[in-house]
Short mmCIF file of C-alpha atoms and ligand atoms in Angstrom, two decimals:
data_model
loop_
_atom_site.label_atom_id
_atom_site.label_comp_id
_atom_site.label_asym_id
_atom_site.label_seq_id
_atom_site.Cartn_x
_atom_site.Cartn_y
_atom_site.Cartn_z
CA MET A 1 40.33 -34.04 30.73
CA ARG A 2 37.78 -34.34 33.51
CA ALA A 3 37.49 -31.71 36.20
CA LYS A 4 35.35 -30.61 39.12
CA VAL A 5 33.24 -27.48 38.61
CA ARG A 6 34.04 -24.42 40.69
CA ILE A 7 31.51 -21.63 40.43
CA LEU A 8 33.16 -18.22 40.28
CA ASP A 9 31.16 -15.19 41.20
CA PHE A 10 31.81 -12.89 38.26
CA TYR A 11 30.29 -11.87 34.96
CA SER A 12 32.72 -11.30 32.12
CA GLY A 13 30.25 -10.62 29.32
CA ARG A 14 31.60 -13.75 27.63
CA TYR A 15 31.51 -17.45 28.40
CA SER A 16 34.68 -17.87 30.46
CA VAL A 17 36.04 -21.26 31.49
CA LEU A 18 38.99 -21.03 33.89
CA ILE A 19 41.67 -23.72 33.73
CA ASN A 20 44.66 -24.04 36.02
CA GLU A 21 48.01 -23.22 34.32
CA GLU A 22 49.47 -26.72 34.76
CA ASP A 23 46.30 -28.42 33.53
CA ALA A 24 46.23 -26.09 30.51
CA LYS A 25 49.86 -26.94 29.67
CA GLU A 26 49.16 -30.66 29.87
CA ALA A 27 45.97 -30.43 27.79
CA LYS A 28 47.66 -28.01 25.32
CA LEU A 29 44.99 -25.39 25.88
CA HIS A 30 45.65 -21.71 25.22
CA PRO A 31 43.85 -18.51 26.22
CA ASP A 32 40.61 -18.02 24.27
CA ASP A 33 40.58 -21.61 22.90
CA LEU A 34 37.06 -22.94 22.57
CA VAL A 35 36.28 -25.83 24.94
CA LYS A 36 33.26 -28.02 25.35
CA LEU A 37 32.03 -28.77 28.88
CA GLU A 38 30.16 -32.06 28.92
CA ALA A 39 27.82 -32.80 31.80
CA GLY A 40 25.65 -35.82 31.05
CA LYS A 41 23.64 -34.99 27.95
CA LYS A 42 24.23 -31.25 28.30
CA THR A 43 27.03 -29.57 26.38
CA VAL A 44 28.14 -25.98 26.93
CA TYR A 45 30.86 -24.09 25.06
CA GLY A 46 33.16 -21.49 26.53
CA SER A 47 36.49 -19.71 26.03
CA VAL A 48 39.56 -20.69 28.01
CA VAL A 49 41.01 -18.33 30.60
CA ILE A 50 44.21 -19.63 32.18
CA SER A 51 44.28 -18.83 35.87
CA ASN A 52 45.56 -20.14 39.16
CA LEU A 53 42.37 -18.92 40.77
CA VAL A 54 41.38 -22.55 40.23
CA GLU A 55 43.33 -25.55 41.51
CA ARG A 56 44.54 -28.41 39.36
CA GLY A 57 41.65 -30.72 38.53
CA GLU A 58 39.15 -27.88 38.79
CA VAL A 59 37.34 -25.97 36.06
CA GLY A 60 36.07 -22.50 36.94
CA VAL A 61 32.87 -21.28 35.35
CA SER A 62 31.71 -17.67 35.34
CA ARG A 63 28.11 -16.63 36.05
CA ASP A 64 27.65 -16.17 32.28
CA VAL A 65 28.28 -19.91 31.74
CA LEU A 66 25.80 -20.74 34.51
CA GLU A 67 23.13 -18.92 32.50
CA LEU A 68 23.55 -21.57 29.81
CA HIS A 69 23.46 -24.50 32.24
CA SER A 70 23.12 -24.65 36.00
CA PHE A 71 26.25 -26.61 36.90
CA SER A 72 26.55 -27.45 40.58
CA GLU A 73 29.65 -26.83 42.67
CA GLY A 74 31.92 -29.92 42.64
CA GLU A 75 30.10 -31.61 39.74
CA THR A 76 32.45 -33.61 37.50
CA VAL A 77 32.46 -32.58 33.85
CA GLY A 78 34.43 -33.41 30.71
CA VAL A 79 36.56 -30.51 29.38
CA ILE A 80 37.20 -31.14 25.70
CA PRO A 81 39.04 -28.87 23.23
CA ALA A 82 36.46 -27.96 20.60
CA GLY A 83 38.66 -26.59 17.79
CA THR A 84 37.44 -24.06 15.26
CA PRO A 85 33.82 -24.60 14.23
CA GLU A 86 33.16 -25.40 10.58
CA SER A 87 30.91 -22.33 10.36
CA VAL A 88 33.96 -20.03 10.59
CA ARG A 89 34.82 -21.25 7.07
CA TYR A 90 31.40 -20.04 5.89
CA ILE A 91 31.87 -16.68 7.56
CA LYS A 92 35.15 -16.32 5.65
CA LYS A 93 33.31 -17.24 2.46
CA LYS A 94 30.93 -14.29 3.06
CA MET A 95 33.94 -12.07 3.80
CA ARG A 96 35.16 -12.86 0.29
CA GLY A 97 31.76 -11.78 -1.05
CA GLU A 98 30.56 -15.27 -2.01
CA LYS A 99 26.97 -16.45 -1.76
CA LEU A 100 26.20 -18.78 1.16
CA ARG A 101 24.19 -21.98 0.79
CA LYS A 102 21.20 -22.65 3.02
CA VAL A 103 23.07 -25.35 5.00
CA GLU A 104 25.97 -22.98 5.57
CA ILE A 105 23.68 -20.27 6.91
CA GLU A 106 21.97 -22.82 9.15
CA ALA A 107 25.36 -23.93 10.51
CA ILE A 108 26.34 -20.33 11.34
CA VAL A 109 23.05 -19.65 13.14
CA ARG A 110 23.17 -22.95 15.04
CA ASP A 111 26.75 -22.20 16.18
CA ILE A 112 25.79 -18.66 17.25
CA VAL A 113 22.94 -20.05 19.36
CA ASP A 114 25.11 -22.85 20.81
CA ARG A 115 27.78 -20.23 21.67
CA LYS A 116 30.34 -22.08 19.59
CA LEU A 117 31.13 -18.82 17.85
CA ARG A 118 32.91 -16.27 19.96
CA ASP A 119 32.33 -12.49 19.92
CA ILE A 120 35.17 -11.89 17.47
CA GLU A 121 33.75 -14.40 14.97
CA ILE A 122 30.21 -13.04 15.38
CA SER A 123 31.50 -9.48 14.81
CA SER A 124 33.27 -10.69 11.69
CA PHE A 125 30.03 -12.25 10.43
CA VAL A 126 28.08 -9.04 11.09
CA THR A 127 30.81 -6.94 9.43
CA SER A 128 30.92 -9.23 6.39
CA LEU A 129 27.14 -8.74 6.01
CA GLU A 130 27.55 -4.96 6.26
CA ILE A 131 30.15 -5.02 3.49
CA ASN A 132 28.95 -7.79 1.18
CA GLY A 133 25.23 -8.08 1.91
CA LEU A 134 22.88 -11.01 1.35
CA ASP A 135 20.54 -11.82 -1.52
CA MET A 136 16.89 -12.76 -0.97
CA ASP A 137 17.59 -16.54 -0.90
CA GLU A 138 20.21 -16.00 1.80
CA ILE A 139 17.96 -13.62 3.75
CA ALA A 140 15.07 -16.11 3.71
CA ALA A 141 17.36 -18.94 4.82
CA LEU A 142 18.78 -16.75 7.60
CA THR A 143 15.31 -15.68 8.76
CA ILE A 144 13.98 -19.22 8.96
CA ALA A 145 17.15 -20.53 10.63
CA MET A 146 16.97 -17.72 13.23
CA ALA A 147 13.32 -18.49 13.97
CA GLU A 148 13.61 -22.28 13.98
CA THR A 149 16.57 -22.39 16.37
CA GLY A 150 14.22 -20.96 19.01
CA ASP A 151 10.67 -21.36 20.27
CA MET A 152 7.52 -20.35 18.44
CA LEU A 153 4.47 -18.71 19.99
CA ASP A 154 1.15 -20.34 19.28
CA ILE A 155 -1.75 -18.07 20.21
CA ASP A 156 -5.24 -19.29 19.54
CA ARG A 157 -6.55 -15.98 18.13
CA LYS A 158 -6.95 -14.61 14.62
CA PRO A 159 -5.85 -12.39 13.01
CA ILE A 160 -2.48 -11.80 14.66
CA MET A 161 -1.24 -8.31 13.82
CA ASP A 162 2.26 -6.93 14.29
CA VAL A 163 4.25 -3.77 13.72
CA HIS A 164 7.99 -3.21 13.63
CA SER A 165 10.19 -0.25 12.88
CA ILE A 166 13.61 -0.62 11.31
CA GLY A 167 14.55 2.11 13.82
CA GLY A 168 17.35 4.57 13.38
CA VAL A 169 15.40 7.78 14.02
CA PRO A 170 15.92 9.33 17.48
CA GLY A 171 12.92 9.47 19.82
CA ASN A 172 10.96 6.75 18.02
CA LYS A 173 8.60 5.77 20.85
CA THR A 174 5.76 5.48 18.30
CA ASN A 175 4.93 1.80 18.70
CA ILE A 176 4.19 2.33 22.39
CA LEU A 177 1.11 4.22 21.15
CA VAL A 178 0.37 2.02 18.14
CA VAL A 179 0.07 -1.26 20.07
CA PRO A 180 -2.63 -0.17 22.59
CA ILE A 181 -4.58 1.70 19.88
CA VAL A 182 -4.72 -1.46 17.74
CA ALA A 183 -5.50 -3.73 20.70
CA ALA A 184 -8.24 -1.33 21.91
CA ALA A 185 -9.94 -1.92 18.55
CA GLY A 186 -10.15 -5.63 19.40
CA LEU A 187 -7.19 -6.86 17.35
CA THR A 188 -4.42 -9.08 18.73
CA ILE A 189 -0.91 -7.64 18.61
CA PRO A 190 1.88 -9.48 20.50
CA LYS A 191 4.67 -6.95 20.01
CA THR A 192 8.28 -7.88 20.61
CA SER A 193 11.00 -5.28 20.35
CA SER A 194 14.74 -5.30 20.48
CA ARG A 195 16.76 -2.99 22.66
CA ALA A 196 18.60 -0.07 21.08
CA ILE A 197 20.78 -1.00 18.14
CA THR A 198 21.91 2.30 16.64
CA SER A 199 19.67 4.63 18.67
CA ALA A 200 19.69 5.89 22.27
CA ALA A 201 16.58 3.90 23.23
CA GLY A 202 14.93 0.87 21.65
CA THR A 203 11.25 0.31 22.36
CA ALA A 204 12.14 -2.43 24.87
CA ASP A 205 14.43 0.02 26.75
CA VAL A 206 11.61 2.57 26.96
CA VAL A 207 8.86 0.16 28.06
CA GLU A 208 11.20 -1.25 30.71
CA VAL A 209 11.03 2.13 32.47
CA PHE A 210 7.41 1.44 33.55
CA ALA A 211 6.85 -2.33 33.13
CA ASN A 212 8.71 -5.61 32.94
CA VAL A 213 9.72 -6.63 29.44
CA SER A 214 11.35 -10.02 30.12
CA PHE A 215 8.86 -12.88 30.03
CA SER A 216 8.79 -16.55 29.11
CA LEU A 217 6.77 -17.60 26.10
CA ASP A 218 4.08 -19.12 28.35
CA GLU A 219 3.75 -15.83 30.23
CA ILE A 220 3.44 -13.90 26.97
CA LYS A 221 0.77 -16.29 25.77
CA ARG A 222 -1.15 -15.70 28.99
CA ILE A 223 -0.80 -11.89 28.76
CA VAL A 224 -1.81 -11.75 25.10
CA GLU A 225 -4.73 -14.12 25.55
CA LYS A 226 -5.95 -11.93 28.41
CA VAL A 227 -5.47 -8.38 27.07
CA GLY A 228 -4.81 -8.92 23.34
CA ALA A 229 -1.37 -7.31 23.35
CA CYS A 230 2.07 -7.09 24.92
CA LEU A 231 5.13 -4.88 24.58
CA VAL A 232 8.06 -7.12 25.44
CA TRP A 233 11.76 -7.61 24.75
CA GLY A 234 12.40 -10.30 22.12
CA GLY A 235 15.82 -11.05 23.61
CA ALA A 236 14.38 -12.32 26.88
CA LEU A 237 12.62 -15.15 25.15
CA ASN A 238 14.13 -18.12 23.48
CA LEU A 239 12.58 -16.57 20.41
CA ALA A 240 14.95 -16.23 17.45
CA PRO A 241 17.78 -16.44 20.04
CA ALA A 242 20.55 -15.65 17.54
CA ASP A 243 19.00 -12.19 17.12
CA ASP A 244 19.95 -10.77 20.48
CA ILE A 245 23.47 -12.17 20.14
CA THR A 246 24.10 -10.56 16.74
CA ILE A 247 22.44 -7.33 17.94
CA LYS A 248 25.14 -7.06 20.65
CA ALA A 249 27.79 -6.96 17.93
CA GLU A 250 25.73 -4.52 15.87
CA ARG A 251 25.25 -2.20 18.85
CA ALA A 252 28.97 -2.14 19.61
CA LEU A 253 29.70 -1.15 16.01
CA SER A 254 26.53 0.98 15.67
CA ILE A 255 25.66 -0.74 12.39
CA ASP A 256 22.57 -2.62 11.21
CA PRO A 257 23.39 -4.51 7.96
CA THR A 258 20.29 -4.58 5.75
CA GLY A 259 20.09 -8.36 5.19
CA LEU A 260 20.55 -9.06 8.88
CA MET A 261 18.00 -6.37 9.77
CA LEU A 262 15.41 -8.04 7.52
CA ALA A 263 16.12 -11.42 9.09
CA SER A 264 16.21 -10.01 12.63
CA ILE A 265 12.82 -8.34 12.29
CA MET A 266 11.04 -11.00 10.27
CA SER A 267 12.36 -13.96 12.29
CA LYS A 268 10.78 -12.41 15.41
CA LYS A 269 7.49 -11.81 13.56
CA TYR A 270 7.54 -15.38 12.17
CA ALA A 271 8.25 -16.89 15.58
CA MET A 272 5.39 -14.88 17.13
CA GLY A 273 3.01 -16.34 14.54
CA SER A 274 2.19 -12.84 13.19
CA GLN A 275 0.05 -12.98 10.05
CA TYR A 276 -0.32 -9.28 9.18
CA VAL A 277 2.83 -7.26 9.62
CA LEU A 278 3.36 -3.53 9.16
CA ILE A 279 6.96 -2.39 8.74
CA ASP A 280 7.90 1.23 9.42
CA ILE A 281 10.84 2.56 7.39
CA PRO A 282 11.84 5.99 8.75
CA THR A 283 13.48 7.81 5.84
CA GLY A 284 15.59 10.93 5.90
CA LYS A 285 19.03 12.39 6.43
CA GLY A 286 21.09 10.69 9.13
CA VAL A 287 18.90 7.57 9.52
CA LYS A 288 19.28 4.04 8.16
CA VAL A 289 17.50 4.80 4.89
CA GLU A 290 18.14 8.25 3.45
CA THR A 291 16.06 8.35 0.24
CA VAL A 292 12.56 7.31 -0.75
CA GLU A 293 14.01 5.18 -3.61
CA GLN A 294 16.10 3.21 -1.11
CA ALA A 295 13.07 2.90 1.17
CA ARG A 296 10.95 1.54 -1.72
CA ALA A 297 13.60 -1.07 -2.56
CA LEU A 298 13.76 -2.15 1.09
CA ALA A 299 9.95 -2.24 1.25
CA ARG A 300 9.90 -4.63 -1.72
CA ASP A 301 12.39 -6.89 0.11
CA PHE A 302 10.22 -6.96 3.24
CA ILE A 303 7.12 -7.79 1.19
CA GLU A 304 8.95 -10.53 -0.77
CA LEU A 305 10.39 -12.01 2.43
CA GLY A 306 6.91 -11.97 3.98
CA LYS A 307 5.57 -13.90 0.98
CA ARG A 308 8.23 -16.57 1.43
CA LEU A 309 7.27 -16.86 5.11
CA GLY A 310 3.52 -16.93 4.42
CA GLN A 311 2.95 -13.49 5.98
CA TYR A 312 1.05 -10.52 4.60
CA VAL A 313 3.38 -7.52 4.88
CA GLU A 314 2.71 -3.85 4.24
CA VAL A 315 5.26 -1.08 4.61
CA ALA A 316 4.95 2.55 5.68
CA ILE A 317 7.72 4.86 4.54
CA THR A 318 7.70 7.52 7.25
CA TYR A 319 9.39 10.89 7.69
CA GLY A 320 12.63 10.42 9.59
CA GLY A 321 14.39 13.69 8.79
CA GLN A 322 14.38 14.81 12.44
CA PRO A 323 13.64 13.21 15.83
CA ILE A 324 10.10 12.02 16.61
CA GLY A 325 8.48 14.11 19.34
CA HIS A 326 10.52 16.13 21.81
CA THR A 327 12.40 13.51 23.80
CA VAL A 328 15.27 11.06 23.29
CA GLY A 329 16.37 8.46 25.87
CA PRO A 330 14.42 5.77 27.79
CA ALA A 331 12.84 7.65 30.73
CA LEU A 332 12.21 10.88 28.82
CA GLU A 333 10.59 8.93 25.97
CA ALA A 334 8.51 6.90 28.44
CA ARG A 335 7.16 10.17 29.91
CA GLU A 336 6.25 11.51 26.47
CA ALA A 337 4.66 8.27 25.18
CA LEU A 338 2.57 7.69 28.34
CA SER A 339 1.46 11.29 28.54
CA ALA A 340 0.33 11.18 24.87
CA LEU A 341 -1.67 8.01 25.60
CA MET A 342 -3.13 9.46 28.79
CA THR A 343 -4.22 12.82 27.33
CA GLY A 344 -4.66 11.89 23.66
CA LYS A 345 -2.43 14.87 22.88
CA GLY A 346 1.26 15.30 22.21
CA PRO A 347 3.82 16.48 19.67
CA GLY A 348 2.41 16.49 16.14
CA SER A 349 5.09 14.15 14.77
CA LEU A 350 4.37 11.50 17.41
CA ILE A 351 0.56 11.62 17.21
CA GLU A 352 0.57 11.86 13.42
CA LYS A 353 2.94 8.92 12.99
CA ALA A 354 1.31 6.72 15.64
CA THR A 355 -2.23 7.22 14.36
CA GLY A 356 -1.03 6.84 10.76
CA LEU A 357 0.61 3.47 11.47
CA ALA A 358 -2.20 2.27 13.74
CA GLY A 359 -4.71 3.28 11.06
CA ILE A 360 -2.99 1.09 8.46
CA LEU A 361 -3.09 -1.84 10.90
CA LEU A 362 -6.78 -1.28 11.64
CA GLU A 363 -7.47 -1.45 7.91
CA MET A 364 -5.19 -4.49 7.42
CA GLY A 365 -6.99 -6.25 10.27
CA GLY A 366 -10.40 -5.50 8.76
CA VAL A 367 -11.81 -3.41 11.63
CA ALA A 368 -11.68 -0.08 9.75
CA PRO A 369 -12.98 0.53 6.22
CA ALA A 370 -10.32 1.44 3.63
CA GLY A 371 -9.22 5.04 4.10
CA MET A 372 -10.83 5.36 7.57
CA GLY A 373 -8.14 3.71 9.72
CA LYS A 374 -6.29 6.85 10.75
CA LYS A 375 -9.50 8.63 11.80
CA MET A 376 -10.51 5.59 13.83
CA ALA A 377 -7.03 5.39 15.42
CA ARG A 378 -7.23 9.05 16.42
CA GLU A 379 -10.69 8.55 17.96
CA ILE A 380 -9.41 5.57 19.96
CA LEU A 381 -6.47 7.63 21.20
CA GLU A 382 -8.49 10.77 22.00
CA SER A 383 -11.35 8.86 23.68
CA GLY A 384 -8.94 7.38 26.25
CA LYS A 385 -9.59 3.79 25.08
CA ALA A 386 -5.94 3.37 24.08
CA TRP A 387 -4.85 4.55 27.55
CA GLU A 388 -7.27 2.09 29.20
CA LYS A 389 -5.76 -0.71 27.09
CA MET A 390 -2.25 0.47 27.92
CA LYS A 391 -3.07 0.34 31.63
CA GLU A 392 -4.17 -3.30 31.21
CA ILE A 393 -0.89 -4.10 29.41
CA ILE A 394 1.16 -2.33 32.11
CA ALA A 395 -0.67 -4.18 34.89
CA GLU A 396 -0.21 -7.57 33.17
CA GLN A 397 3.48 -6.80 32.67
CA GLY A 398 3.97 -6.08 36.36
CA GLY A 399 4.02 -2.27 36.21
CA ASP A 400 1.90 0.32 38.01
CA PRO A 401 -1.16 1.19 35.86
CA ASN A 402 -1.68 4.34 37.93
CA ILE A 403 1.73 5.66 36.95
CA LYS A 404 2.03 9.42 36.53
CA PRO A 405 4.28 10.13 33.53
CA GLU A 406 5.66 13.36 34.99
CA GLU A 407 6.84 11.45 38.07
CA ILE A 408 9.08 9.07 36.08
CA PRO A 409 12.59 10.00 37.26
CA VAL A 410 14.91 11.49 34.66
CA GLY A 411 18.61 12.35 34.93
CA ASP A 412 19.02 15.33 37.30
CA LYS A 413 22.39 16.44 35.94
CA THR A 414 21.32 18.84 33.20
CA TYR A 415 22.66 21.40 30.78
CA THR A 416 20.62 23.52 28.38
CA PHE A 417 21.91 24.79 25.05
CA THR A 418 20.45 28.04 23.74
CA ALA A 419 20.21 29.63 20.30
CA PRO A 420 23.43 31.54 19.54
CA THR A 421 21.56 33.79 17.14
CA SER A 422 18.02 34.58 15.98
CA GLY A 423 16.77 32.77 12.88
CA TYR A 424 15.05 29.57 11.76
CA VAL A 425 15.88 25.97 12.64
CA THR A 426 17.01 24.66 9.25
CA ALA A 427 18.22 21.20 10.30
CA ILE A 428 18.46 18.82 13.26
CA ASP A 429 21.26 16.30 12.92
CA ASN A 430 19.78 12.87 13.81
CA ARG A 431 23.16 11.17 14.18
CA ALA A 432 24.51 13.91 16.45
CA ILE A 433 21.36 13.85 18.63
CA THR A 434 21.72 10.08 19.09
CA ALA A 435 25.45 10.33 19.78
CA ILE A 436 24.91 13.05 22.42
CA ALA A 437 22.17 11.03 24.17
CA ARG A 438 24.41 7.96 24.15
CA ALA A 439 27.35 10.00 25.46
CA ALA A 440 25.06 11.14 28.30
CA GLY A 441 24.56 7.45 29.21
CA ALA A 442 21.50 6.26 27.28
CA PRO A 443 20.20 3.62 26.93
CA GLU A 444 21.92 1.92 29.90
CA ASP A 445 21.28 4.93 32.18
CA LYS A 446 17.52 5.12 31.83
CA GLY A 447 17.34 8.77 32.91
CA ALA A 448 19.87 9.97 30.33
CA GLY A 449 18.86 11.65 27.11
CA LEU A 450 17.72 14.88 25.53
CA GLU A 451 14.68 17.14 25.66
CA LEU A 452 14.28 19.11 22.43
CA TYR A 453 12.38 22.39 22.44
CA VAL A 454 12.42 23.16 18.71
CA LYS A 455 11.67 21.44 15.42
CA VAL A 456 12.83 22.13 11.88
CA GLY A 457 11.20 25.25 10.43
CA GLU A 458 10.56 26.98 13.77
CA LYS A 459 11.61 30.55 14.39
CA VAL A 460 13.90 31.17 17.38
CA LYS A 461 15.29 34.22 19.08
CA GLU A 462 18.86 34.49 20.30
CA GLY A 463 19.03 32.92 23.77
CA ASP A 464 15.93 30.71 23.36
CA PRO A 465 16.49 27.20 24.78
CA LEU A 466 17.15 24.60 22.05
CA PHE A 467 17.66 21.40 24.04
CA THR A 468 18.53 20.12 27.49
CA ILE A 469 20.86 17.19 28.07
CA HIS A 470 19.93 14.94 31.03
CA ALA A 471 22.45 12.60 32.62
CA GLU A 472 22.63 10.53 35.79
CA HIS A 473 26.35 11.22 36.30
CA GLU A 474 28.34 14.46 36.04
CA ALA A 475 31.09 12.79 34.00
CA ARG A 476 28.60 11.58 31.39
CA LEU A 477 27.00 15.03 31.27
CA ASP A 478 30.41 16.59 30.62
CA GLN A 479 31.11 14.14 27.79
CA ALA A 480 27.74 14.87 26.23
CA ILE A 481 28.28 18.66 26.49
CA VAL A 482 31.66 18.38 24.77
CA LEU A 483 30.11 16.32 21.97
CA ALA A 484 27.18 18.72 21.62
CA ARG A 485 29.57 21.69 21.32
CA ARG A 486 31.59 19.82 18.69
CA THR A 487 28.64 18.57 16.61
CA ASP A 488 26.31 21.56 16.95
CA PRO A 489 23.20 19.37 16.31
CA ILE A 490 20.62 22.13 15.74
CA ARG A 491 21.35 24.46 12.86
CA ILE A 492 19.94 28.00 13.08
CA GLU A 493 20.07 30.22 10.02
CA GLY A 494 18.48 33.42 8.82
CA MET A 495 16.30 33.45 5.72
CA VAL A 496 19.35 34.39 3.62
CA LEU A 497 21.40 31.18 3.65
CA GLN A 498 24.33 32.20 1.47
CA ARG A 499 25.54 35.25 -0.42
CA ILE A 500 27.29 34.54 -3.72
CA GLY A 501 29.43 37.51 -4.77
CA ASN A 502 29.67 38.76 -8.38
CA ILE A 503 33.18 37.63 -9.27
O1 RI2 B 601 16.72 2.63 16.33
P1 RI2 B 601 17.58 1.42 16.54
O2 RI2 B 601 18.14 1.36 17.91
O3 RI2 B 601 18.63 1.23 15.48
O4 RI2 B 601 16.60 0.19 16.28
C1 RI2 B 601 16.05 -0.61 17.23
C2 RI2 B 601 14.62 -0.32 17.52
O5 RI2 B 601 13.82 -0.42 16.33
C3 RI2 B 601 12.79 -1.34 16.52
O6 RI2 B 601 11.69 -0.62 17.00
P2 RI2 B 601 10.22 -1.17 17.42
O7 RI2 B 601 10.39 -2.25 18.43
O8 RI2 B 601 9.58 -1.71 16.18
O9 RI2 B 601 9.48 0.01 17.96
C4 RI2 B 601 13.43 -2.31 17.46
O10 RI2 B 601 12.58 -3.24 18.06
C5 RI2 B 601 14.12 -1.40 18.44
O11 RI2 B 601 13.29 -0.92 19.43
O1 URA B 602 14.45 -5.56 15.57
C1 URA B 602 15.23 -4.96 14.84
C2 URA B 602 15.03 -3.60 14.47
C3 URA B 602 15.92 -3.00 13.64
N1 URA B 602 16.98 -3.71 13.21
C4 URA B 602 17.18 -4.99 13.57
O2 URA B 602 18.19 -5.60 13.18
N2 URA B 602 16.29 -5.58 14.38
#
């Protein structure tokens, strides 16, 4: 059928195409059927919503659809039932645990990018990868398909360095320090990050507190050519565009299937033209990788995938047994990261990890002799050169380089938990900390999160503060308090852990 476009002022979080009830009956269209809107050479896919909000002969498009193509009011378009895409058959094949061929993976990625696959099918794909996994041939095919369905950055500088964490550990603002340290040493590092996947704040969510993170590829090229670095959100670019779409499904399920994680990270690095890549694998209880053996196996996969893509990859297995630094949540983490850059001082875990990772990159990039990278990274941080570089990045990304970290607003609805007894902190539950920060509203509410006052091994007295929850709304604070009471995320014990009787 042909119909006139009516622009409807709503976002539905999906690509909604409204069809009048009578028209739908005649065209045998049902709710959630996939339809193709054809306007000249441009084709857009969306899901049918049957509604008399539109007249007969009209097709209503939501604001989401307009993001794919700027239809004009009254424009005549073809509305064509699209049927089930062939790629759904391949998703089912993966559900049965079968290996996918390269062409099948390419078809799935193309259909994700073209929005031919709906949320339910994308969630099924992500779930099938969580359950049945991918082998290295499939991962390489997925990585290349994800990169090649988008744009590629071409920066005329060498070497191009990059760093990426697999995430999972709460408070991981580390790369906000690593990038300016490495760039201050004269290396080029165009860093893209995703938003939170399983955590309460991805690096892009944190940087967005004090600078813009959404740029076009041309703008990124300009920023990186000028200051040697950026800290931007990969999802804003047409860079590996399937990534941000699958991440939405992952975030909703709070899962990050290993094969998809490899492809997600490495497709972004490939598309940015990165030649030397450092991968951070936080390892410990309650994060994505719990044992050093698992971390080593994953490291080998990253290195092998890098070889197939023509990239030199090194991996750092880092301690992830408790949160990094003392803050969790976008604004609180932004305060901590900026203050560490500004003063060269901060929590041991943050400084130690950031200078350790930056040091490896300085050695990989050939500006520090072997074994001297960490020392050089620390000098760059303590001398204020990293902060000067960070100010340049902030200014280029539209933020205020004179920002005062302590003035960044954080959630003013607060509640502090105290030690119920004297003893030692024997464990901090990563998963519970993340869940509490998310219950408080992070990452969407930038001011929500947690401030932690203790680390594992520290001695506390009864009544000492353990952590404060920050929220922007009372209701979210209440939810977070209930969860914190239920999960008891900081374990305090005396030196005698258990008494075993003589029976
Ligand atoms: O912890 P979760 O949310 O699972 O993982 C997502 C985070 O991990 C990576 O960190 P980085 O950008 O390398 O610093 C991603 O880009 C993102 O910021
Ligand atoms: O960018 C990232 C980081 C972690 N996991 C992913 O899937 N992508």
